[in-house]
Coordinates of C-alpha atoms in Angstrom, one line a residue:
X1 CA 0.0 0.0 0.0
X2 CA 2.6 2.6 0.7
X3 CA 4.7 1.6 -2.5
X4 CA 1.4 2.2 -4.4
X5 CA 1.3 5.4 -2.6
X6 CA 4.9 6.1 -3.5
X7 CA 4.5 5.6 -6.7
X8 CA 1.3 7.4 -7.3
X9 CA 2.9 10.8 -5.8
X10 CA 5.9 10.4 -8.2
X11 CA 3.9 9.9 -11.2
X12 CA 1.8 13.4 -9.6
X13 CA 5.0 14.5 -9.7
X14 CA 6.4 14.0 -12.6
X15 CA 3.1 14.9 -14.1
X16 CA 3.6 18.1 -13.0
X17 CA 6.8 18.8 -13.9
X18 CA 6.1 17.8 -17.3
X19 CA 3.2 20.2 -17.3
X20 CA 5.3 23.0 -15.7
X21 CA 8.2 22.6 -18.6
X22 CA 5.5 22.7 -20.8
X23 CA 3.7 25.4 -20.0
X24 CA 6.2 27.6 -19.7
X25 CA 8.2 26.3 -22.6
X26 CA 5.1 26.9 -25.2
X27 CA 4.7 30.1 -23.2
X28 CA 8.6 31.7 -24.2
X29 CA 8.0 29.8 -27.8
X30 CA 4.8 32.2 -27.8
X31 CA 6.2 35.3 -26.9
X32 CA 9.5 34.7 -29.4
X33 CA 6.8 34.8 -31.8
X34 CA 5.0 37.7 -31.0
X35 CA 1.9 36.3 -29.6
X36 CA 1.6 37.4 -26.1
X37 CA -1.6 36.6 -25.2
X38 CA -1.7 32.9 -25.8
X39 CA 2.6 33.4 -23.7
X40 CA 0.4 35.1 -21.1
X41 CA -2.2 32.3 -20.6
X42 CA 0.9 29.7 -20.9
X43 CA 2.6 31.6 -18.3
X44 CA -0.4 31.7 -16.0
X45 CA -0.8 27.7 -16.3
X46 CA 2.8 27.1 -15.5
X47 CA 2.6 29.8 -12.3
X48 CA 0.1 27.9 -10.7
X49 CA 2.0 24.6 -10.5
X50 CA 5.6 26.1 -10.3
X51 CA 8.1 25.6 -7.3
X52 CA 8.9 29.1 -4.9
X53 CA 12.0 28.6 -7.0
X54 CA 11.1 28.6 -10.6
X55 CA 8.3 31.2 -10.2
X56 CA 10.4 34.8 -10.6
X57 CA 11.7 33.6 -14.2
X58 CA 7.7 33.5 -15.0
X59 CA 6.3 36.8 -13.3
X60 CA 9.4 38.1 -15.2
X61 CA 8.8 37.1 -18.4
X62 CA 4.7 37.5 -18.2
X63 CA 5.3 41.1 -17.7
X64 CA 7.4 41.3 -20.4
X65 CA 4.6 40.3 -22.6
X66 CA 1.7 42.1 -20.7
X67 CA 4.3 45.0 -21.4
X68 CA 4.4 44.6 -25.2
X69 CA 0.7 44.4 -24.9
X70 CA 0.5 47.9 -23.5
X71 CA -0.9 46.5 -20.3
X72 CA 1.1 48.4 -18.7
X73 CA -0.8 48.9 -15.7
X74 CA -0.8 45.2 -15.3
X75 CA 3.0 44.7 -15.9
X76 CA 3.5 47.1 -13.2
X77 CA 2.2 44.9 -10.5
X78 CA 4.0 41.8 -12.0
X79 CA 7.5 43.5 -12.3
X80 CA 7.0 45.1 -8.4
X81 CA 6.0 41.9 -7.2
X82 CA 9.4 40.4 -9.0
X83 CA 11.2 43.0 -7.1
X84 CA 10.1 42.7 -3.9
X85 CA 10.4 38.9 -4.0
X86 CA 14.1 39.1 -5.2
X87 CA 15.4 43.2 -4.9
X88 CA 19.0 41.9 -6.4
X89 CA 17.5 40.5 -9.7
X90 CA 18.8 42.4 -12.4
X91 CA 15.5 41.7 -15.1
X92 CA 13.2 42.5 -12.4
X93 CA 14.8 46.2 -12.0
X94 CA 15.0 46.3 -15.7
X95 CA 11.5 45.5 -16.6
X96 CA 10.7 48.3 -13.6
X97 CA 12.7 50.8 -15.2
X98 CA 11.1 50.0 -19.0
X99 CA 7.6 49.8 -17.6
X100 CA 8.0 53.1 -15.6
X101 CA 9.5 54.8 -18.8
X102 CA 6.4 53.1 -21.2
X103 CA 4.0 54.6 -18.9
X104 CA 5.4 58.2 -18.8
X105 CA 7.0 58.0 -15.1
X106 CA 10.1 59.3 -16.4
X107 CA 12.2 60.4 -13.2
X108 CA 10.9 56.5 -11.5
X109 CA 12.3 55.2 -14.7
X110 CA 15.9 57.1 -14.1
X111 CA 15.9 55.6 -10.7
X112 CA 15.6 52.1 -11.9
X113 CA 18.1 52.6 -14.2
X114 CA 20.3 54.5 -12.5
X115 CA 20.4 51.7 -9.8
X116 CA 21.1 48.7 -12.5
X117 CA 23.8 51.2 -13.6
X118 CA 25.7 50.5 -10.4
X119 CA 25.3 47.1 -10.2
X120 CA 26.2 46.2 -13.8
X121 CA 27.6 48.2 -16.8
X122 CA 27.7 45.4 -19.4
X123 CA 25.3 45.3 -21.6
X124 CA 24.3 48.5 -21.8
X125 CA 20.8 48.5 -21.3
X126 CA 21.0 50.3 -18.6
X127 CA 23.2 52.7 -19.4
X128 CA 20.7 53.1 -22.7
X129 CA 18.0 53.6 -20.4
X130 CA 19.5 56.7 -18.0
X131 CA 20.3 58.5 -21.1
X132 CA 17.0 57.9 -23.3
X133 CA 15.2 58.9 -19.8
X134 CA 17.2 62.5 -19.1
X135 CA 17.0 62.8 -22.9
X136 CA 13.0 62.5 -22.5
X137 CA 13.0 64.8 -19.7
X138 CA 15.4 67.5 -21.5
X139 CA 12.7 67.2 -24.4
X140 CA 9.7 67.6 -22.2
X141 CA 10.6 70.3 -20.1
X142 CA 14.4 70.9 -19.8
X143 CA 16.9 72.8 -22.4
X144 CA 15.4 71.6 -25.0
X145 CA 12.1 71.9 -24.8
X146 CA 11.9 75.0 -27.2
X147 CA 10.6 78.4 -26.6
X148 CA 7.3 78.5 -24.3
X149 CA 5.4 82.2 -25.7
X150 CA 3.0 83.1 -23.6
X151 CA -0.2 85.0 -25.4
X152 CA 1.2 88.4 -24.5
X153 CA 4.5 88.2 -26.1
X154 CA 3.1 86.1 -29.2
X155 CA 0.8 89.6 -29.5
X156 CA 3.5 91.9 -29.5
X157 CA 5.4 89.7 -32.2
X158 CA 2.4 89.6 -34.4
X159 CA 2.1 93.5 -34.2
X160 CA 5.9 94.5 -34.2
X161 CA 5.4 92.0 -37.6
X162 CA 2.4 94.1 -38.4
X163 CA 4.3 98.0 -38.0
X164 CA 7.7 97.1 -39.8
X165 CA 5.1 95.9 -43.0
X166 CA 2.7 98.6 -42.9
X167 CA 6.0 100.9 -42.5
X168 CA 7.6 99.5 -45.1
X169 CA 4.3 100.2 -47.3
X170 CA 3.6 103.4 -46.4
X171 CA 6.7 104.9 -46.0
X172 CA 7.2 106.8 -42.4
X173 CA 5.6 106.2 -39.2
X174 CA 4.0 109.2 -38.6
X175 CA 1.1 108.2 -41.5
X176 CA 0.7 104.7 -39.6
X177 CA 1.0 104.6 -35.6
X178 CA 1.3 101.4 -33.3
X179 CA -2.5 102.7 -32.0
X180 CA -4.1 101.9 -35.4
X181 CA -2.5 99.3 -36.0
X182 CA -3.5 97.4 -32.9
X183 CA -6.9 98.6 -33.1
X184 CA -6.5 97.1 -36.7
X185 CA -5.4 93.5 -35.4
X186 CA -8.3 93.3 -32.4
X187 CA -11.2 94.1 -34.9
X188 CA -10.4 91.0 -36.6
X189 CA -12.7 88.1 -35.4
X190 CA -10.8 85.0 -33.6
X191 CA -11.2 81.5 -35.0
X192 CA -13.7 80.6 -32.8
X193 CA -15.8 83.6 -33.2
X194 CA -15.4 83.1 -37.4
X195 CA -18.1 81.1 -38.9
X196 CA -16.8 77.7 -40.8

């Protein structure tokens, strides 16, 4: 009776290591291909049968696929969950750093990065990743962001425009005077108030 026992808790077990391997090897073979959803359901399945110690590799590689989905809010919760069960995994900090960059959490994303930076140079992902983020922030809202105008100083542009061609067309500025001309430029009816 025990040895029937035995035996029936090592074919349970070998049952679910096949179905483990198999899960999550049709679930990486799915998201080489580009079909996350049916990696995502695959990854799911072999989660719910995996050991303590094969189950970061999974939440790691199921948020890399709810990620290409754009589900980002969703591969947020996977890659902190990743973190917090192993804060030393390299991919876990690196998925948070992409996520947190895909979702428009710039300064987050620097952070991430910015830690994987001292942990590992090689490759250069992370690296990559500090210097696309400060990029994106320079862009947004640092040096080179452009020039912000404010309605006031777009106004007086317009007009100063306005005076050096009316000048030029009428010859002096006594027959033209900045008064006129400004009267001139708020009788004209804004877009909204024009009729389309």
């Amino acid at each position: 009776m025990a040895l029937a026992a035995a035996k029936e808790a090592k074919r349970k077990n070998e049952e679910l290591f096949f179905n483990f391997n198999m899960n999550s090897s049709i679930g990486y073979r799915s998201a080489c291909f580009g079909k996350y959803n049916d990696a995502i359901k695959y990854f799911d399945k072999a989660l719910e049968i995996a050991d303590d110690d094969k189950v970061l590799p999974l939440i790691i590689a199921r948020c890399k696929a709810l990620s290409r989905l754009e589900k980002n809010d969703l591969a947020y919760i996977d890659a902190k969950l990743a973190r917090t069960n192993k804060p030393d995994n390299i991919l876990a900090l690196e998925n948070s750093a992409y996520i947190l960059y895909k979702k428009s959490n710039f300064e987050d994303s620097i952070v991430f990065y910015y830690q994987g930076l001292k942990k590992r140079r090689k490759p250069e992902y992370f690296c990559n990743g500090v210097k696309v983020g400060d990029e994106t922030i320079q862009v947004c809202i640092g040096r080179k962001s452009g020039v912000l105008f404010d309605q006031n100083h777009l106004r007086r542009t317009v007009i100063d425009i306005c005076f050096r061609d009316l000048k030029s067309h009428f010859g002096s500025e006594r027959d033209i005077s900045r008064k006129k001309i400004l009267n001139l430029l708020t009788s004209i009816p804004k877009r909204s108030q024009m009729r389309m």
